[in-house]
Short mmCIF file of N, CA and C in Angstrom, two decimals:
data_model
loop_
_atom_site.label_atom_id
_atom_site.label_comp_id
_atom_site.label_asym_id
_atom_site.label_seq_id
_atom_site.Cartn_x
_atom_site.Cartn_y
_atom_site.Cartn_z
N MET E 249 156.65 105.45 117.21
CA MET E 249 155.98 104.27 116.73
C MET E 249 156.34 103.12 117.67
N SER E 250 155.36 102.31 117.97
CA SER E 250 155.62 101.18 118.88
C SER E 250 155.93 99.93 118.07
N SER E 251 156.39 98.91 118.77
CA SER E 251 156.72 97.67 118.09
C SER E 251 156.10 96.51 118.83
N ILE E 252 155.96 95.41 118.14
CA ILE E 252 155.40 94.19 118.72
C ILE E 252 156.57 93.23 118.95
N THR E 253 156.69 92.71 120.19
CA THR E 253 157.77 91.79 120.51
C THR E 253 157.19 90.39 120.65
N TYR E 254 157.78 89.43 119.93
CA TYR E 254 157.33 88.05 120.01
C TYR E 254 158.12 87.31 121.07
N SER E 255 157.70 86.09 121.42
CA SER E 255 158.38 85.31 122.46
C SER E 255 159.82 84.94 122.06
N THR E 256 160.12 85.00 120.82
CA THR E 256 161.48 84.70 120.38
C THR E 256 162.41 85.89 120.55
N GLY E 257 161.83 87.00 120.96
CA GLY E 257 162.62 88.19 121.16
C GLY E 257 162.75 89.03 119.91
N PHE E 258 162.14 88.57 118.82
CA PHE E 258 162.21 89.31 117.57
C PHE E 258 161.12 90.38 117.58
N ALA E 259 161.40 91.59 117.29
CA ALA E 259 160.45 92.69 117.33
C ALA E 259 160.14 93.18 115.91
N LEU E 260 158.87 93.36 115.65
CA LEU E 260 158.44 93.92 114.37
C LEU E 260 157.81 95.29 114.64
N PRO E 261 158.08 96.24 113.83
CA PRO E 261 157.43 97.53 114.04
C PRO E 261 155.93 97.41 113.73
N ALA E 262 155.09 98.10 114.52
CA ALA E 262 153.64 98.11 114.29
C ALA E 262 153.34 98.88 113.01
N ALA E 263 152.33 98.44 112.32
CA ALA E 263 151.95 99.12 111.08
C ALA E 263 151.47 100.52 111.42
N PRO E 264 151.84 101.48 110.64
CA PRO E 264 151.39 102.84 110.92
C PRO E 264 149.88 102.95 110.71
N ARG E 265 149.24 103.72 111.57
CA ARG E 265 147.79 103.92 111.44
C ARG E 265 147.54 104.94 110.34
N THR E 266 146.67 104.57 109.43
CA THR E 266 146.31 105.50 108.37
C THR E 266 144.91 106.02 108.62
N ARG E 267 144.70 107.23 108.24
CA ARG E 267 143.40 107.86 108.44
C ARG E 267 142.56 107.61 107.18
N LEU E 268 141.29 107.24 107.40
CA LEU E 268 140.40 106.99 106.28
C LEU E 268 140.06 108.32 105.62
N ARG E 269 140.25 108.40 104.33
CA ARG E 269 139.94 109.62 103.62
C ARG E 269 138.93 109.30 102.52
N LEU E 270 137.88 110.12 102.47
CA LEU E 270 136.86 109.92 101.45
C LEU E 270 137.16 110.79 100.24
N THR E 271 136.99 110.21 99.10
CA THR E 271 137.14 110.98 97.87
C THR E 271 135.85 111.72 97.57
N ARG E 272 135.87 112.54 96.58
CA ARG E 272 134.66 113.27 96.20
C ARG E 272 133.55 112.30 95.80
N ARG E 273 133.90 111.27 95.07
CA ARG E 273 132.91 110.27 94.66
C ARG E 273 132.39 109.51 95.87
N GLY E 274 133.25 109.21 96.85
CA GLY E 274 132.81 108.52 98.07
C GLY E 274 131.84 109.35 98.87
N ARG E 275 132.11 110.66 98.97
CA ARG E 275 131.17 111.55 99.68
C ARG E 275 129.84 111.61 98.95
N ALA E 276 129.87 111.61 97.63
CA ALA E 276 128.64 111.65 96.85
C ALA E 276 127.82 110.38 97.06
N VAL E 277 128.49 109.25 97.10
CA VAL E 277 127.79 107.97 97.31
C VAL E 277 127.16 107.93 98.70
N ILE E 278 127.90 108.34 99.71
CA ILE E 278 127.37 108.33 101.08
C ILE E 278 126.20 109.30 101.20
N THR E 279 126.32 110.47 100.60
CA THR E 279 125.23 111.44 100.63
C THR E 279 123.98 110.87 99.96
N ALA E 280 124.17 110.21 98.82
CA ALA E 280 123.03 109.62 98.11
C ALA E 280 122.38 108.52 98.94
N LEU E 281 123.19 107.67 99.57
CA LEU E 281 122.63 106.57 100.36
C LEU E 281 121.89 107.07 101.60
N VAL E 282 122.38 108.14 102.19
CA VAL E 282 121.71 108.68 103.38
C VAL E 282 120.42 109.39 102.99
N SER E 283 120.42 110.11 101.87
CA SER E 283 119.24 110.88 101.49
C SER E 283 118.18 110.05 100.77
N LEU E 284 118.51 108.88 100.26
CA LEU E 284 117.56 108.06 99.52
C LEU E 284 116.31 107.72 100.32
N PRO E 285 116.40 107.27 101.59
CA PRO E 285 115.16 107.00 102.34
C PRO E 285 114.30 108.25 102.53
N LEU E 286 114.92 109.40 102.69
CA LEU E 286 114.15 110.63 102.84
C LEU E 286 113.42 110.99 101.56
N VAL E 287 114.08 110.82 100.44
CA VAL E 287 113.45 111.12 99.16
C VAL E 287 112.29 110.16 98.91
N ILE E 288 112.48 108.89 99.21
CA ILE E 288 111.40 107.90 99.03
C ILE E 288 110.22 108.24 99.93
N ALA E 289 110.47 108.63 101.17
CA ALA E 289 109.40 108.99 102.09
C ALA E 289 108.63 110.21 101.58
N LEU E 290 109.31 111.19 101.05
CA LEU E 290 108.63 112.37 100.52
C LEU E 290 107.79 112.04 99.29
N ILE E 291 108.31 111.18 98.43
CA ILE E 291 107.54 110.78 97.25
C ILE E 291 106.29 110.01 97.67
N MET E 292 106.43 109.11 98.63
CA MET E 292 105.27 108.35 99.09
C MET E 292 104.23 109.27 99.72
N LEU E 293 104.67 110.24 100.49
CA LEU E 293 103.75 111.19 101.10
C LEU E 293 103.04 112.01 100.04
N ALA E 294 103.75 112.42 99.01
CA ALA E 294 103.15 113.20 97.93
C ALA E 294 102.13 112.36 97.15
N LEU E 295 102.43 111.10 96.92
CA LEU E 295 101.50 110.24 96.18
C LEU E 295 100.28 109.89 97.01
N ASN E 296 100.45 109.80 98.33
CA ASN E 296 99.35 109.45 99.21
C ASN E 296 98.36 110.59 99.32
N GLY E 297 98.81 111.81 99.22
CA GLY E 297 97.92 112.95 99.29
C GLY E 297 97.56 113.33 100.71
N GLY E 298 98.18 112.77 101.70
CA GLY E 298 97.91 113.15 103.07
C GLY E 298 96.76 112.39 103.72
N GLY E 299 96.01 111.62 102.97
CA GLY E 299 94.92 110.85 103.54
C GLY E 299 93.68 111.68 103.78
N ALA E 300 92.63 111.02 104.15
CA ALA E 300 91.37 111.70 104.42
C ALA E 300 91.33 112.18 105.85
N THR E 301 90.73 113.34 106.04
CA THR E 301 90.60 113.87 107.39
C THR E 301 89.14 114.18 107.65
N ALA E 302 88.71 113.91 108.83
CA ALA E 302 87.34 114.21 109.22
C ALA E 302 87.27 115.64 109.73
N THR E 303 86.17 116.30 109.44
CA THR E 303 85.99 117.66 109.92
C THR E 303 84.82 117.69 110.89
N SER E 304 84.94 118.53 111.86
CA SER E 304 83.87 118.60 112.87
C SER E 304 82.67 119.37 112.34
N GLY E 305 82.86 120.17 111.30
CA GLY E 305 81.76 120.97 110.78
C GLY E 305 81.01 120.29 109.65
N ALA E 306 81.10 118.98 109.53
CA ALA E 306 80.43 118.26 108.45
C ALA E 306 78.92 118.31 108.64
N GLU E 307 78.24 118.52 107.53
CA GLU E 307 76.78 118.58 107.59
C GLU E 307 76.20 117.19 107.70
N ALA E 308 75.04 117.11 108.35
CA ALA E 308 74.33 115.84 108.44
C ALA E 308 73.75 115.52 107.07
N PRO E 309 73.65 114.25 106.73
CA PRO E 309 73.10 113.91 105.41
C PRO E 309 71.62 114.29 105.31
N THR E 310 71.21 114.62 104.10
CA THR E 310 69.81 114.95 103.86
C THR E 310 69.00 113.65 103.87
N THR E 311 67.87 113.69 104.55
CA THR E 311 67.02 112.51 104.64
C THR E 311 65.63 112.84 104.12
N VAL E 312 64.90 111.81 103.79
CA VAL E 312 63.51 111.94 103.37
C VAL E 312 62.72 110.83 104.06
N THR E 313 61.52 111.16 104.49
CA THR E 313 60.65 110.17 105.13
C THR E 313 59.62 109.69 104.11
N VAL E 314 59.51 108.39 103.96
CA VAL E 314 58.59 107.80 102.99
C VAL E 314 57.16 108.00 103.49
N GLN E 315 56.32 108.53 102.62
CA GLN E 315 54.90 108.73 102.93
C GLN E 315 54.09 107.54 102.39
N ALA E 316 52.88 107.41 102.85
CA ALA E 316 52.02 106.32 102.40
C ALA E 316 51.81 106.42 100.89
N GLY E 317 51.98 105.32 100.19
CA GLY E 317 51.78 105.26 98.75
C GLY E 317 53.03 105.64 97.95
N GLN E 318 54.08 106.03 98.59
CA GLN E 318 55.31 106.38 97.87
C GLN E 318 56.17 105.15 97.65
N SER E 319 56.91 105.17 96.56
CA SER E 319 57.89 104.13 96.27
C SER E 319 59.23 104.82 95.99
N LEU E 320 60.26 104.01 95.84
CA LEU E 320 61.55 104.60 95.50
C LEU E 320 61.50 105.29 94.14
N TRP E 321 60.69 104.76 93.23
CA TRP E 321 60.58 105.36 91.90
C TRP E 321 59.91 106.73 91.98
N SER E 322 58.86 106.86 92.79
CA SER E 322 58.22 108.18 92.91
C SER E 322 59.14 109.15 93.65
N LEU E 323 59.87 108.66 94.64
CA LEU E 323 60.84 109.52 95.33
C LEU E 323 61.93 109.99 94.36
N ALA E 324 62.37 109.09 93.48
CA ALA E 324 63.41 109.44 92.51
C ALA E 324 62.92 110.56 91.59
N GLY E 325 61.66 110.49 91.17
CA GLY E 325 61.10 111.55 90.33
C GLY E 325 60.98 112.86 91.06
N THR E 326 60.71 112.82 92.37
CA THR E 326 60.58 114.03 93.17
C THR E 326 61.95 114.64 93.48
N LEU E 327 62.92 113.79 93.84
CA LEU E 327 64.24 114.27 94.25
C LEU E 327 65.06 114.81 93.08
N ALA E 328 65.01 114.11 91.95
CA ALA E 328 65.83 114.50 90.81
C ALA E 328 65.04 114.31 89.52
N PRO E 329 64.13 115.24 89.21
CA PRO E 329 63.29 115.07 88.02
C PRO E 329 64.09 115.06 86.72
N GLU E 330 65.27 115.69 86.71
CA GLU E 330 66.08 115.75 85.48
C GLU E 330 66.94 114.51 85.28
N ALA E 331 67.10 113.69 86.32
CA ALA E 331 67.97 112.51 86.24
C ALA E 331 67.17 111.28 85.84
N ASN E 332 67.88 110.28 85.39
CA ASN E 332 67.25 109.00 85.05
C ASN E 332 66.78 108.35 86.35
N PRO E 333 65.49 108.03 86.49
CA PRO E 333 64.98 107.45 87.74
C PRO E 333 65.67 106.15 88.14
N ALA E 334 66.09 105.35 87.16
CA ALA E 334 66.76 104.09 87.47
C ALA E 334 68.09 104.36 88.17
N ASP E 335 68.80 105.40 87.75
CA ASP E 335 70.07 105.76 88.40
C ASP E 335 69.84 106.25 89.82
N VAL E 336 68.80 107.06 90.00
CA VAL E 336 68.51 107.59 91.34
C VAL E 336 68.12 106.45 92.28
N VAL E 337 67.28 105.53 91.79
CA VAL E 337 66.87 104.38 92.62
C VAL E 337 68.08 103.53 92.97
N ALA E 338 68.97 103.29 92.01
CA ALA E 338 70.17 102.49 92.29
C ALA E 338 71.05 103.18 93.33
N ASP E 339 71.19 104.49 93.23
CA ASP E 339 71.97 105.23 94.23
C ASP E 339 71.31 105.18 95.60
N MET E 340 69.98 105.30 95.64
CA MET E 340 69.25 105.22 96.92
C MET E 340 69.43 103.84 97.56
N LEU E 341 69.36 102.79 96.74
CA LEU E 341 69.57 101.44 97.26
C LEU E 341 70.97 101.29 97.85
N ALA E 342 71.97 101.83 97.15
CA ALA E 342 73.35 101.69 97.60
C ALA E 342 73.61 102.50 98.87
N VAL E 343 73.16 103.74 98.92
CA VAL E 343 73.43 104.61 100.07
C VAL E 343 72.74 104.09 101.33
N ASN E 344 71.54 103.55 101.17
CA ASN E 344 70.78 103.10 102.33
C ASN E 344 70.95 101.61 102.62
N SER E 345 71.79 100.93 101.84
CA SER E 345 72.05 99.49 102.02
C SER E 345 70.76 98.68 102.01
N LEU E 346 69.92 98.97 101.03
CA LEU E 346 68.65 98.25 100.90
C LEU E 346 68.82 97.05 99.98
N ASP E 347 68.12 95.96 100.33
CA ASP E 347 68.19 94.75 99.51
C ASP E 347 67.21 94.81 98.34
N SER E 348 66.09 95.52 98.52
CA SER E 348 65.10 95.61 97.46
C SER E 348 64.57 97.04 97.41
N ALA E 349 63.76 97.32 96.39
CA ALA E 349 63.23 98.66 96.19
C ALA E 349 61.95 98.90 96.98
N SER E 350 61.51 97.94 97.76
CA SER E 350 60.29 98.14 98.55
C SER E 350 60.62 98.92 99.82
N VAL E 351 59.79 99.94 100.08
CA VAL E 351 59.94 100.78 101.26
C VAL E 351 58.62 100.84 102.01
N GLN E 352 58.69 101.18 103.29
CA GLN E 352 57.51 101.25 104.14
C GLN E 352 57.22 102.70 104.51
N PRO E 353 55.94 103.06 104.68
CA PRO E 353 55.63 104.42 105.14
C PRO E 353 56.29 104.69 106.49
N GLY E 354 56.85 105.89 106.63
CA GLY E 354 57.54 106.26 107.85
C GLY E 354 59.03 105.92 107.84
N GLN E 355 59.47 105.16 106.87
CA GLN E 355 60.88 104.79 106.77
C GLN E 355 61.69 106.04 106.37
N VAL E 356 62.79 106.25 107.07
CA VAL E 356 63.66 107.40 106.79
C VAL E 356 64.82 106.92 105.92
N LEU E 357 65.00 107.60 104.77
CA LEU E 357 66.04 107.23 103.83
C LEU E 357 67.02 108.38 103.66
N ILE E 358 68.29 108.04 103.50
CA ILE E 358 69.31 109.04 103.22
C ILE E 358 69.30 109.32 101.73
N VAL E 359 69.28 110.61 101.38
CA VAL E 359 69.30 111.03 99.98
C VAL E 359 70.76 111.08 99.53
N PRO E 360 71.09 110.46 98.40
CA PRO E 360 72.46 110.55 97.89
C PRO E 360 72.87 112.01 97.73
N GLU E 361 74.13 112.29 98.02
CA GLU E 361 74.61 113.66 98.08
C GLU E 361 74.40 114.44 96.78
N ARG E 362 74.55 113.78 95.66
CA ARG E 362 74.41 114.54 94.39
C ARG E 362 72.97 114.89 94.07
N TYR E 363 71.99 114.30 94.77
CA TYR E 363 70.59 114.65 94.56
C TYR E 363 70.04 115.47 95.73
N ALA E 364 70.85 115.77 96.72
CA ALA E 364 70.37 116.45 97.93
C ALA E 364 70.15 117.94 97.72
N GLY E 365 70.74 118.53 96.71
CA GLY E 365 70.70 119.98 96.55
C GLY E 365 69.47 120.45 95.92
#
């Protein structure tokens, strides 16, 4: 063991070095603190669901070309005769980003996916 000597010539023994020892509870706390960010990341990934992914094999949307004398209401009756025409027209307006229900002959419209089959 070494000692520390002061200018007065008085020497004090150096404090003995002690080794840090972790108790069982200390190891548990450190393990919990280290693993907590990993657990949070896994929970966030599970809740996120992995996100949306694009596929290269996606089908092109079904389209219909407006003929002379046709309206969105007549198209709705043709595309989905079992559905409420007002719902079909509203979906057509939303999918095609139309401001009004007026359409022109030759205009190509995307058919909503649930009425495309």
